[in-house]
Tab-separated table of C-alpha atoms in Angstrom:
chain	number	residue	atom	x	y	z
A	272	GLN	CA	-13.540	8.890	12.162
A	273	VAL	CA	-11.658	7.068	9.430
A	274	GLN	CA	-8.614	5.117	10.559
A	275	LEU	CA	-6.098	3.137	8.550
A	276	VAL	CA	-3.544	1.184	10.552
A	277	GLU	CA	-0.615	-0.541	8.867
A	278	SER	CA	1.303	-3.451	10.329
A	279	GLY	CA	3.788	-6.085	9.260
A	280	GLY	CA	6.840	-3.970	8.600
A	281	GLY	CA	10.274	-4.839	9.915
A	282	LEU	CA	13.837	-5.761	9.072
A	283	VAL	CA	14.463	-8.418	6.449
A	284	GLN	CA	17.439	-9.570	4.416
A	285	ALA	CA	17.604	-9.005	0.685
A	286	GLY	CA	15.701	-11.707	-1.131
A	287	GLY	CA	13.283	-12.168	1.718
A	288	SER	CA	9.559	-11.504	2.006
A	289	LEU	CA	7.188	-9.474	4.122
A	290	ARG	CA	3.428	-9.112	4.156
A	291	LEU	CA	2.022	-5.750	5.080
A	292	SER	CA	-1.514	-5.411	6.335
A	293	CYS	CA	-3.727	-2.349	6.654
A	294	ALA	CA	-6.852	-2.422	8.802
A	295	ALA	CA	-9.526	0.147	8.015
A	296	SER	CA	-12.377	1.470	10.133
A	297	GLY	CA	-14.837	4.335	10.000
A	298	LEU	CA	-15.620	4.011	6.306
A	299	THR	CA	-17.638	1.790	3.985
A	300	PHE	CA	-14.576	-0.181	3.013
A	301	SER	CA	-16.010	-1.935	-0.017
A	302	ARG	CA	-16.714	1.396	-1.709
A	303	TYR	CA	-13.108	2.569	-1.585
A	304	ASP	CA	-10.160	2.056	-3.852
A	305	LEU	CA	-6.998	1.366	-1.899
A	306	GLY	CA	-3.372	2.085	-2.533
A	307	TRP	CA	0.065	1.447	-1.097
A	308	PHE	CA	2.731	4.117	-1.307
A	309	ARG	CA	6.211	4.342	0.113
A	310	GLN	CA	8.677	7.029	1.039
A	311	PRO	CA	12.350	6.081	0.995
A	312	PRO	CA	14.729	8.055	3.213
A	313	GLY	CA	15.302	11.517	1.781
A	314	LYS	CA	13.026	10.927	-1.199
A	315	GLU	CA	9.506	11.742	-2.249
A	316	ARG	CA	6.509	9.513	-1.726
A	317	GLU	CA	6.055	7.047	-4.580
A	318	PHE	CA	3.313	4.795	-5.846
A	319	VAL	CA	3.610	1.095	-5.098
A	320	ALA	CA	0.258	-0.568	-5.813
A	321	TRP	CA	-3.468	0.018	-6.228
A	322	ILE	CA	-6.546	-2.152	-6.026
A	323	SER	CA	-10.069	-1.201	-7.059
A	324	TRP	CA	-13.044	-1.226	-4.707
A	325	ASN	CA	-14.104	-4.724	-5.764
A	326	GLY	CA	-10.632	-6.145	-6.299
A	327	GLY	CA	-11.217	-6.406	-10.021
A	328	GLY	CA	-8.453	-4.034	-10.966
A	329	THR	CA	-4.852	-3.735	-9.829
A	330	ALA	CA	-1.822	-1.721	-10.839
A	331	TYR	CA	1.807	-1.617	-9.722
A	332	GLY	CA	4.740	0.710	-9.829
A	333	GLU	CA	7.418	-0.327	-12.302
A	334	HIS	CA	9.936	-0.911	-9.541
A	335	VAL	CA	7.789	-3.568	-7.825
A	336	LYS	CA	6.053	-5.322	-10.714
A	337	GLY	CA	6.411	-9.060	-10.537
A	338	ARG	CA	7.561	-8.957	-6.904
A	339	PHE	CA	4.697	-7.356	-4.966
A	340	THR	CA	1.028	-8.327	-4.888
A	341	ILE	CA	-1.842	-6.258	-3.537
A	342	SER	CA	-5.043	-7.892	-2.318
A	343	ARG	CA	-8.030	-6.991	-0.189
A	344	ASP	CA	-10.571	-8.598	2.099
A	345	ASN	CA	-13.804	-6.633	2.051
A	346	THR	CA	-15.306	-8.847	4.744
A	347	ASN	CA	-12.630	-7.922	7.265
A	348	ASN	CA	-11.836	-4.419	5.984
A	349	ARG	CA	-8.212	-5.148	5.230
A	350	VAL	CA	-5.801	-4.594	2.398
A	351	TYR	CA	-2.545	-6.469	2.048
A	352	LEU	CA	0.750	-6.052	0.277
A	353	GLN	CA	2.750	-9.231	-0.225
A	354	MET	CA	6.361	-8.292	-0.913
A	355	ASN	CA	8.736	-10.913	-2.290
A	356	SER	CA	12.324	-10.795	-3.508
A	357	LEU	CA	12.936	-7.697	-1.465
A	358	LYS	CA	15.851	-5.454	-2.336
A	359	PRO	CA	17.697	-2.850	-0.257
A	360	GLU	CA	16.141	-0.137	-2.426
A	361	ASP	CA	12.713	-1.228	-1.159
A	362	THR	CA	13.651	0.256	2.211
A	363	ALA	CA	11.034	2.888	3.040
A	364	VAL	CA	8.079	3.802	5.177
A	365	TYR	CA	5.050	2.148	3.597
A	366	TYR	CA	1.637	3.771	3.765
A	367	CYS	CA	-1.815	2.541	2.857
A	368	ALA	CA	-4.373	4.990	1.539
A	369	ALA	CA	-8.045	5.008	0.626
A	370	ALA	CA	-10.087	6.992	-1.854
A	371	SER	CA	-13.537	6.996	-3.398
A	372	ASN	CA	-14.108	8.091	-6.989
A	373	LEU	CA	-10.408	7.744	-7.624
A	374	ALA	CA	-9.324	9.254	-10.922
A	375	ILE	CA	-5.586	8.626	-10.966
A	376	PRO	CA	-4.512	5.718	-8.733
A	377	THR	CA	-0.806	6.483	-9.004
A	378	MET	CA	-1.056	10.016	-7.626
A	379	TRP	CA	-0.881	10.184	-3.845
A	380	THR	CA	-2.608	13.551	-3.783
A	381	THR	CA	-5.865	11.957	-4.941
A	382	TYR	CA	-6.241	9.765	-1.862
A	383	ALA	CA	-8.381	11.078	0.979
A	384	TYR	CA	-7.276	8.924	3.903
A	385	TRP	CA	-3.864	7.707	5.054
A	386	GLY	CA	-2.374	5.440	7.636
A	387	GLN	CA	0.557	6.360	9.855
A	388	GLY	CA	2.999	4.147	7.971
A	389	THR	CA	5.107	1.121	8.764
A	390	GLN	CA	8.874	0.907	8.343
A	391	VAL	CA	10.361	-1.696	6.029
A	392	THR	CA	14.124	-2.105	6.079
A	393	VAL	CA	15.899	-4.473	3.717
A	394	SER	CA	19.511	-5.271	4.505
A	395	SER	CA	22.026	-6.304	1.890
């Protein structure tokens, strides 16, 4: 079965950096678009970043543009989210997601597979 497993979350001070990783199995990884979403405490899930199946296209949520970078390694079936200049408002559970034939990358409902999430906490 398809599995997505996130890692790399933790506690960091404002201004610091973290790199999230998501390992995928059970799917033909190189055929899937991948996304990162997050859910802050008490809020709805929101789009963070997307990368196309071949890495040729990327997109970011307005709140992370210029600070976060998404990348993928199709050889090792992994997707990454490099997060720099972290702010307390970046505190959330971060999820990776996968989808084929993705129409709207920013909508979480269009992704077929999800990881269990990893907690990121940014202290002020």
